Coordinates of C-alpha atoms in Angstrom, one line a residue:
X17 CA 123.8 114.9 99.5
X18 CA 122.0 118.0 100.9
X19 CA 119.6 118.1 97.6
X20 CA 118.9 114.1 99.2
X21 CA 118.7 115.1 102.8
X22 CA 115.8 117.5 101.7
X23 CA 113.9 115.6 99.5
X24 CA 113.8 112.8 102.0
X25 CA 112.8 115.1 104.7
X26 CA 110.0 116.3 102.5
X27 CA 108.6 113.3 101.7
X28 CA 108.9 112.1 105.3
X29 CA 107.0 115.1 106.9
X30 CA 104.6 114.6 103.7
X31 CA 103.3 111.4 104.5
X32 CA 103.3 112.1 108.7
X33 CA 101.1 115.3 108.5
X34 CA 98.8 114.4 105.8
X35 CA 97.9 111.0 107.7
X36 CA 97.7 112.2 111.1
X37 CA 95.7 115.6 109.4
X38 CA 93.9 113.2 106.4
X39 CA 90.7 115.2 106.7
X40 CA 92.0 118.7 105.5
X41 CA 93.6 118.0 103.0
X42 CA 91.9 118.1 99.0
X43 CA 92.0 115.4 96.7
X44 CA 95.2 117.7 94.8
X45 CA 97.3 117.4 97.6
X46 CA 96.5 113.9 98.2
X47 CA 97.1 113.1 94.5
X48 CA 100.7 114.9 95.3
X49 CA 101.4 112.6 98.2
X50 CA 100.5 109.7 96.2
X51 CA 102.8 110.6 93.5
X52 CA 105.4 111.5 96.0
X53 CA 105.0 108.0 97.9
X54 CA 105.3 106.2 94.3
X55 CA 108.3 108.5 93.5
X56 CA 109.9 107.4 97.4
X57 CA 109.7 103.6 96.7
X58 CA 110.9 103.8 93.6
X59 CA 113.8 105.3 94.5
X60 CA 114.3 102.7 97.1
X61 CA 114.2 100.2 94.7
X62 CA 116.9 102.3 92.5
X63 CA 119.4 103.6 94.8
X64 CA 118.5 102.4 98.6
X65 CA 118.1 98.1 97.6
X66 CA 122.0 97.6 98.4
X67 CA 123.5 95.7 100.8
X68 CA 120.3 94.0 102.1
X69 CA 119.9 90.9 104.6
X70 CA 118.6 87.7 103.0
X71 CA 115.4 88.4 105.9
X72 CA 114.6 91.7 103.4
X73 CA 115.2 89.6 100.2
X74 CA 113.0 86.8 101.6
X75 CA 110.3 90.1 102.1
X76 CA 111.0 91.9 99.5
X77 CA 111.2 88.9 96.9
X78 CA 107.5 88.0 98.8
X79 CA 106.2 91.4 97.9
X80 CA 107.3 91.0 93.9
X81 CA 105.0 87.6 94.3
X82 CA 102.3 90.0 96.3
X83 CA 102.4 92.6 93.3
X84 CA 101.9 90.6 90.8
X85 CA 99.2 88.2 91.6
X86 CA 97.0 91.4 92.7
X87 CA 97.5 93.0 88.9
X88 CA 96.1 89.0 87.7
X89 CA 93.6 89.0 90.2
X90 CA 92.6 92.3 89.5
X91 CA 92.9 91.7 85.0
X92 CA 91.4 87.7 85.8
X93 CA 88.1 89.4 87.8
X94 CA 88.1 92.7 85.6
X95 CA 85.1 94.5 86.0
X96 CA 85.1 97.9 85.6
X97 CA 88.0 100.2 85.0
X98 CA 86.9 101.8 89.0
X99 CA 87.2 98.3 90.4
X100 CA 90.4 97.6 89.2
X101 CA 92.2 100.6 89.9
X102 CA 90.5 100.7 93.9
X103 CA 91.8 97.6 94.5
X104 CA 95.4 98.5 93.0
X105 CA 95.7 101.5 95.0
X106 CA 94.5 99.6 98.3
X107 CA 96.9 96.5 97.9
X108 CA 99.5 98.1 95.6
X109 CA 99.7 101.9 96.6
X110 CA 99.5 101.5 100.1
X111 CA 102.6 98.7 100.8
X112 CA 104.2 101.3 98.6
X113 CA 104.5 103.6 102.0
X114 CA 106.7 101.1 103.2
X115 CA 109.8 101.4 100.3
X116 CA 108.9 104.6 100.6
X117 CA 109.7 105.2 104.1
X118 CA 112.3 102.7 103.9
X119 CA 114.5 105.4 101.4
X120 CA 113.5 108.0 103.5
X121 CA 114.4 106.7 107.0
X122 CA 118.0 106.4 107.1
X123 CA 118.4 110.3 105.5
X124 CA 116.2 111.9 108.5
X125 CA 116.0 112.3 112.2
X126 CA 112.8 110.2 113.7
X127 CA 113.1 112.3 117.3
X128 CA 111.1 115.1 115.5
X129 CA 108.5 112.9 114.4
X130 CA 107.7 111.6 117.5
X131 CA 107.8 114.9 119.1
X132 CA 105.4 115.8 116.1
X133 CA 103.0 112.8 117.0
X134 CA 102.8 114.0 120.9
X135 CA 101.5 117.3 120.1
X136 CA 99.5 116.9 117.1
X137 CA 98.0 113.6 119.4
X138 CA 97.0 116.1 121.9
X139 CA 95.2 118.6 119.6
X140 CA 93.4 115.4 117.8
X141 CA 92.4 114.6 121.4
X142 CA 91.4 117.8 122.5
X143 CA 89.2 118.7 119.4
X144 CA 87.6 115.1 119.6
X145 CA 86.5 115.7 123.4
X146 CA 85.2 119.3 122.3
X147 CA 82.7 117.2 119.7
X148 CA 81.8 114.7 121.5
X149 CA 80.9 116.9 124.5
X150 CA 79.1 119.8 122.3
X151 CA 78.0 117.8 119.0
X152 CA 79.6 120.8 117.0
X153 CA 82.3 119.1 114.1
X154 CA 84.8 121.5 113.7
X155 CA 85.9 120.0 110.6
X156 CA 83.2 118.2 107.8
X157 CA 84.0 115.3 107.1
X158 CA 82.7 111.7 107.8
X159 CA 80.9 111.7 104.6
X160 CA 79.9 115.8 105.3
X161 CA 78.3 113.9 108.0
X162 CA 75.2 114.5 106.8
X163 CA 74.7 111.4 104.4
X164 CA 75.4 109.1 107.8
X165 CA 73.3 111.4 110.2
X166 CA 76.1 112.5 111.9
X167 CA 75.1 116.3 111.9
X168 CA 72.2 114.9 114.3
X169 CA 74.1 112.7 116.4
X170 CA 74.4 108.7 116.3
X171 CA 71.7 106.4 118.2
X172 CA 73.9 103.9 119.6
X173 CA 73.2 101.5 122.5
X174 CA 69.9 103.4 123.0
X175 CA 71.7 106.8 123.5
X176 CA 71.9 109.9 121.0
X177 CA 75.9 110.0 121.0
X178 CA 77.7 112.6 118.6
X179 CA 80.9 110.3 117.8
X180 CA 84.1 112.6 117.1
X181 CA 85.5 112.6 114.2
X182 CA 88.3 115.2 114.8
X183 CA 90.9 115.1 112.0
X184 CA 90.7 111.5 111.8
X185 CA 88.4 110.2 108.7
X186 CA 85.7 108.6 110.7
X187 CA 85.1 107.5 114.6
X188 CA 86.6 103.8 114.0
X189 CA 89.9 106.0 112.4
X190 CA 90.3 108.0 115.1
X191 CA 89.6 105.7 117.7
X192 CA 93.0 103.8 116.0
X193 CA 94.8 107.1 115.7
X194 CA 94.4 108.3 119.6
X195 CA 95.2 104.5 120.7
X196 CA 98.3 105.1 118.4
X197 CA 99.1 108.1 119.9
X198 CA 98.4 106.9 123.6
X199 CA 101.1 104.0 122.7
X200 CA 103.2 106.9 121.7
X201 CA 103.3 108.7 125.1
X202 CA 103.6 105.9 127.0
X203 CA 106.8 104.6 125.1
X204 CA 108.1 108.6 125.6
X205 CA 107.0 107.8 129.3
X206 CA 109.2 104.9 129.6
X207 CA 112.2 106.3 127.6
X208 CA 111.9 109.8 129.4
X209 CA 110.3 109.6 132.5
X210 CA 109.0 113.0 132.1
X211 CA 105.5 113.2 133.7
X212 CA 104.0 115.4 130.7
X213 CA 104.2 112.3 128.8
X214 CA 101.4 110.3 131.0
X215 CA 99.5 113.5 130.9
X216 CA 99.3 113.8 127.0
X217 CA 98.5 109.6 127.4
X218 CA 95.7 110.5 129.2
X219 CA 94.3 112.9 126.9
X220 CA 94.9 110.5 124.0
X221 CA 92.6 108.3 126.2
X222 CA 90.0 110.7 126.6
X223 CA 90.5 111.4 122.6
X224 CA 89.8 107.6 122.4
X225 CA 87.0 107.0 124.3
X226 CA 85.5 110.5 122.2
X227 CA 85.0 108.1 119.3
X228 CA 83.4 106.0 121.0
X229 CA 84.5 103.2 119.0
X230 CA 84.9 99.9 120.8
X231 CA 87.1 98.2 118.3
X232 CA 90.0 100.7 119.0
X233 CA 90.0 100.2 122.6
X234 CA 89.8 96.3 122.5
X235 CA 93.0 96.9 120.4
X236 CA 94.5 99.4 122.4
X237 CA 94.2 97.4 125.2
X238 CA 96.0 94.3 123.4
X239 CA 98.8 96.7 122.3
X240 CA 99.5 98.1 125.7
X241 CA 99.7 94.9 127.4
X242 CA 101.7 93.3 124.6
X243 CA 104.4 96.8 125.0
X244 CA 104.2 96.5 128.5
X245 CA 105.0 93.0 128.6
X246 CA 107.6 93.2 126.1
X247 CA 109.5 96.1 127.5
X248 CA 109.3 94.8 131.4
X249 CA 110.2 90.9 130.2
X250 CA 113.5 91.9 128.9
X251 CA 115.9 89.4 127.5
X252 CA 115.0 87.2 130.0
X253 CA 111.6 85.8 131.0
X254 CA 111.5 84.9 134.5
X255 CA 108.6 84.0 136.8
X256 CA 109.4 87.0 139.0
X257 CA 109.2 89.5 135.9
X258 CA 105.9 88.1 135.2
X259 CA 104.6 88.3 138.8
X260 CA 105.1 92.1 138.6
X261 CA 103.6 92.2 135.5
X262 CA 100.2 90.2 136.9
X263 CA 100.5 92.6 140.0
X264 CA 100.8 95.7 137.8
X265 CA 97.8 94.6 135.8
X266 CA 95.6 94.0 138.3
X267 CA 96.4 97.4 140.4
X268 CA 95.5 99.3 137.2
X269 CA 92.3 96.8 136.9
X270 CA 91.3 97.6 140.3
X271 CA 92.0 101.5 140.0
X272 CA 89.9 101.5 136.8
X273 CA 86.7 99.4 138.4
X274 CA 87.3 101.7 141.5
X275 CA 86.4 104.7 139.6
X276 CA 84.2 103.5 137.7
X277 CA 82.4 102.1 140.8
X278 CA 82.6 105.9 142.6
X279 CA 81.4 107.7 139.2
X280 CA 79.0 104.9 137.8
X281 CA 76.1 107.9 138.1
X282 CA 78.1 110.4 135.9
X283 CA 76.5 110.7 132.4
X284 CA 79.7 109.7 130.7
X285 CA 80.7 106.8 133.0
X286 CA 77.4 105.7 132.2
X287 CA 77.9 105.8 128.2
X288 CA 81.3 104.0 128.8
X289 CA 80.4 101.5 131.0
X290 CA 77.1 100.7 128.0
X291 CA 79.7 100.9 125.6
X292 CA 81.9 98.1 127.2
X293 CA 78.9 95.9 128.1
X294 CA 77.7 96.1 124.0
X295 CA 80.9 94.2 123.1
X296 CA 80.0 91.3 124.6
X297 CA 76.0 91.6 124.4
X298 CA 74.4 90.7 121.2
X299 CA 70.8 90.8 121.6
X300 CA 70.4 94.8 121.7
X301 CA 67.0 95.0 122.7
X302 CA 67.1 99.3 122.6
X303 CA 67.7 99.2 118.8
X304 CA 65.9 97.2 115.9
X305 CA 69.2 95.2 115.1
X306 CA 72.0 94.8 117.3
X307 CA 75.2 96.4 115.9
X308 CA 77.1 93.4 116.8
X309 CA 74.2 91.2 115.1
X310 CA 74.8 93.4 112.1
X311 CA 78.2 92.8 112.2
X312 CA 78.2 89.0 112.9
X313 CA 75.8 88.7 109.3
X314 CA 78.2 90.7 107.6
X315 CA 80.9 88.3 108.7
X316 CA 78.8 85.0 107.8
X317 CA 77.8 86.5 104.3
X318 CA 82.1 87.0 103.6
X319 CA 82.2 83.6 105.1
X320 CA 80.0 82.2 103.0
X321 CA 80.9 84.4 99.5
X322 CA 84.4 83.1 100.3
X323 CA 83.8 79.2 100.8
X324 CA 81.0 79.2 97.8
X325 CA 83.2 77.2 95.3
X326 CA 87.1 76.2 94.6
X327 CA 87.4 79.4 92.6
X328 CA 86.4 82.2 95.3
X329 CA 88.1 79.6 97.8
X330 CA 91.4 80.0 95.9
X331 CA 91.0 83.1 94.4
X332 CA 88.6 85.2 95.6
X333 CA 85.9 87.1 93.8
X334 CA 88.4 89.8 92.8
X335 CA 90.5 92.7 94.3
X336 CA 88.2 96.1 95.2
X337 CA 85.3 94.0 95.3
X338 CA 84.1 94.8 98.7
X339 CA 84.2 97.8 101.3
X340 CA 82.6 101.4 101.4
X341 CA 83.3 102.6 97.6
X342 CA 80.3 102.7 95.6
X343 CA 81.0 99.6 93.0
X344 CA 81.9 97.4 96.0
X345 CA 79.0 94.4 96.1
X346 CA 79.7 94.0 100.0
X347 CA 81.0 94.8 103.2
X348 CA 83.2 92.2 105.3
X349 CA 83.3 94.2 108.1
X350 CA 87.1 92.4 109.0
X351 CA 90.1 93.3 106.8
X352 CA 91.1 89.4 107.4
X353 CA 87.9 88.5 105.4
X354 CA 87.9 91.3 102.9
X355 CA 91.7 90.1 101.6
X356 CA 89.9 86.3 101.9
X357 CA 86.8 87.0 100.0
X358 CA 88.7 89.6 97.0
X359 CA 91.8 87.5 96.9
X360 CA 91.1 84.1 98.6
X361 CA 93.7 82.1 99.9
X362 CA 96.5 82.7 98.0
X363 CA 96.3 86.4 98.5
X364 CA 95.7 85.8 102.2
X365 CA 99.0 83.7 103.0
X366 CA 101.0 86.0 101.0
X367 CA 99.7 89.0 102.5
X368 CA 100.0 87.5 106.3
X369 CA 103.5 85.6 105.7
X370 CA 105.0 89.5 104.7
X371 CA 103.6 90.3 107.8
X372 CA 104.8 87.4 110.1
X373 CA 108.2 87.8 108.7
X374 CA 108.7 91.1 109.7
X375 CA 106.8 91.1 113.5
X376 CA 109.1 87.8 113.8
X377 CA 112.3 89.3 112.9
X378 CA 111.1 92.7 115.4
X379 CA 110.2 90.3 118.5
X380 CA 113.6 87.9 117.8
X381 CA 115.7 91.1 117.5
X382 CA 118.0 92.0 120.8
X383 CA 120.0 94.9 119.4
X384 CA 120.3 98.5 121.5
X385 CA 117.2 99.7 120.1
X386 CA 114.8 96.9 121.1
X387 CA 112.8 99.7 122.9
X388 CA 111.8 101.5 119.7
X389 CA 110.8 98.0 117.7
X390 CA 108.9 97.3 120.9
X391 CA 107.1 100.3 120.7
X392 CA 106.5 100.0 116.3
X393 CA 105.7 96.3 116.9
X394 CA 103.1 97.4 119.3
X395 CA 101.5 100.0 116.9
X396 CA 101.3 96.8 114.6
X397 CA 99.6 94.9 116.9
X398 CA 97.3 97.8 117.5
X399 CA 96.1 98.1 113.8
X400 CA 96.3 94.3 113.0
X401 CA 94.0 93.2 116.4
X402 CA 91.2 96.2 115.6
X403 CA 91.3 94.9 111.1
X404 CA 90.5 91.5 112.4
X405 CA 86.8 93.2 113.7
X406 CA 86.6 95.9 111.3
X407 CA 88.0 96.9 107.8
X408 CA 90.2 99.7 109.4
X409 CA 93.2 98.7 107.1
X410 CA 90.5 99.7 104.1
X411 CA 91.5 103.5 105.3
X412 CA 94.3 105.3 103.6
X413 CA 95.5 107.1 106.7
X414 CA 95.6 103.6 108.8
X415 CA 97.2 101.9 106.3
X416 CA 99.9 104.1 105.4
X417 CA 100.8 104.3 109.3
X418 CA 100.8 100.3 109.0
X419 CA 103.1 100.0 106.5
X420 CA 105.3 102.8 107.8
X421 CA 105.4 101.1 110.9
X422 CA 106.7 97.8 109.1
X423 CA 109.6 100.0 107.4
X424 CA 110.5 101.8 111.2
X425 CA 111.1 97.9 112.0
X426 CA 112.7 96.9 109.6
X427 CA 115.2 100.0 109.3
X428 CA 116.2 99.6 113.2
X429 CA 116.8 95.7 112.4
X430 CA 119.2 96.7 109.5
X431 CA 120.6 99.7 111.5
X432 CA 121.4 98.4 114.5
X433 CA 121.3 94.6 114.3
X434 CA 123.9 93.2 116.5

């Protein structure tokens, strides 16, 4: 039971510091972890797949049907040995986090890890402000920033911006990781009280807006509201519940534009309040092509690779076809689209119906540790709102924090299920 205990522990604080710390780490030790995350879910599947609810039979049995039509989607539109092997380790390696930390979970104390995230979440922060301020990368990375210009800054909405990076693997990455981290703090707020908590979510915030990334904060902002509404709602809706929530929303909305009014002259206000505004505005006049134009043609080219014919309607033009590796023939700029146009429909139901299974069974469940599903179905919500803009789920950090998420669920469902 000890020898257990420790190998569990192992592979838990495996997977949390190299994701959280992805950019130090050499591609050895990231062969180790995924030999260790294999090994994990496995093991699940051997010793830990007893006693089960027919809610993780109905998931579990999905995922079998998940597994295999990736490996014939992958043999059917076989390309090259590279292809086929990226797209298995997206689709195949990365859901495998979640058996993983579904053996591991029940054998270890989660209190540490969340202490963990709170201080490794402030030094992420930290070391992202110090780059964005200075335009000194502490650690290369982002490509050795030098093949996307990064060494020399970004020009972005007319500014030269040097986007942090940190220990994230790019801006969008880290953008997700400090929003995941600012969740983090304020869940410790509400459970604790303690008033360091709201400091270290500011500093996450900062960390956030560092990155510059405005797909992470349009997600961050969904996932706060959705934790805040969750956790204040209760068992019970009722209209005077959600009256303090409207009031609580538009103090903070009022604080915000207050400051924002009072510092609009500040250079950094300034680059926030440009950053907002290029969400919503299209026609970028300051730059040759408009980000978001760029981004809206990668979307219709999916759209339209995707709806070309029955076959890439149905099933796709095949798995590792598209994203940032070097055989991929385009970018989707959505994770939605990217399952859509590599797997088609079929891929795209199974892989959302996994999902909507277990955020239905989180939100429906009423036992006495609602708070913490809360809190994991908010980090979902988080990473699922900012894939539906960008291919974030495409990164092996995100995705393993995804799918770990979905096992946190599940095992406080199982645990503690009334």
């Amino acid at each position: 039971m000890k020898n257990g205990i420790s190998f569990s522990t192992i592979i838990l604080w495996m997977i949390v510091i190299f994701v959280s710390t992805f950019i130090l780490w050499p591609d050895i030790v990231k062969g180790i972890v995924c030999f260790c995350v294999v090994l994990g879910a496995v093991l699940f599947f051997l010793f830990s797949c007893k006693n089960i609810s027919c809610l993780e039979v109905k998931i579990y049995a999905f995922f079998m049907i998940y597994y295999i039509y990736i490996i014939l989607n992958g043999i059917i539109f076989y390309d090259t040995i590279e292809k086929f092997v990226y797209g298995i380790y997206q689709y195949i390696f990365y859901s495998c986090v979640m058996f993983a930390a579904l053996y591991v979970l029940p054998r270890v104390n989660l209190k540490k890890v969340l202490y963990y995230i709170t201080i490794i979440g402030v030094l992420t922060s930290i070391v992202a402000l110090y780059e964005f301020c200075t335009g000194k990368y502490i650690f290369v990375a982002f490509n050795d920033l030098v093949n996307m210009n990064h060494g020399n800054g970004s020009f972005v909405d007319g500014e030269t911006v040097y986007r942090a990076v940190s220990l994230s693997v790019s801006p969008l990455s880290l953008g997700v990781d400090c929003g995941i981290y600012g969740i983090t703090n304020y869940y410790l707020w509400f459970l604790k009280h303690e008033k360091k908590y709201i400091i270290f979510f500011f500093i996450n915030i900062m960390g956030l807006y560092a990155s510059y990334s405005r797909g992470p904060w349009v997600a961050f902002i969904i996932a706060f509201s959705f934790y805040t509404i969750l956790n204040k709602l209760g068992d019970r809706i009722t209209f005077r519940k959600i009256l303090k929530i409207l009031r609580s929303f538009v103090l903070i909305l009022l604080i915000i534009a207050t400051c924002i009014y009072f510092f609009r002259d500040n250079y950094y206000i300034g680059l926030f309040i440009n950053r907002i505004f290029s969400i919503i505005i299209w026609n970028d006049s300051t730059t040759t092509i408009s980000p978001n134009m760029l981004r809206f043609y990668y979307w219709l080219n999916a759209i339209s690779i995707f709806t070309k014919n029955y076959i890439n309607f149905l099933f796709g033009i095949g798995i590792g076809s598209t994203g940032g590796s070097a055989f991929a023939i385009t970018v989707t700029e959505s994770g939605i689209l990217k399952r859509l146009v590599e797997g088609g429909i079929i891929l795209f139901i199974i892989h959302y119906y996994i999902i909507y299974l277990i955020m239905k069974a989180g939100i429906k469940y009423k036992g006495v540790n609602r708070p913490k599903v809360i809190y994991a179905l908010s980090v979902m919500m988080l990473i699922l709102t900012d894939d539906v803009t960008e291919q974030i789920t495409e990164s092996v950090d995100i995705s393993m924090i995804f799918w770990f998420i979905c096992a946190v669920i599940l095992f406080f469902i199982r645990k503690y299920k009334k």
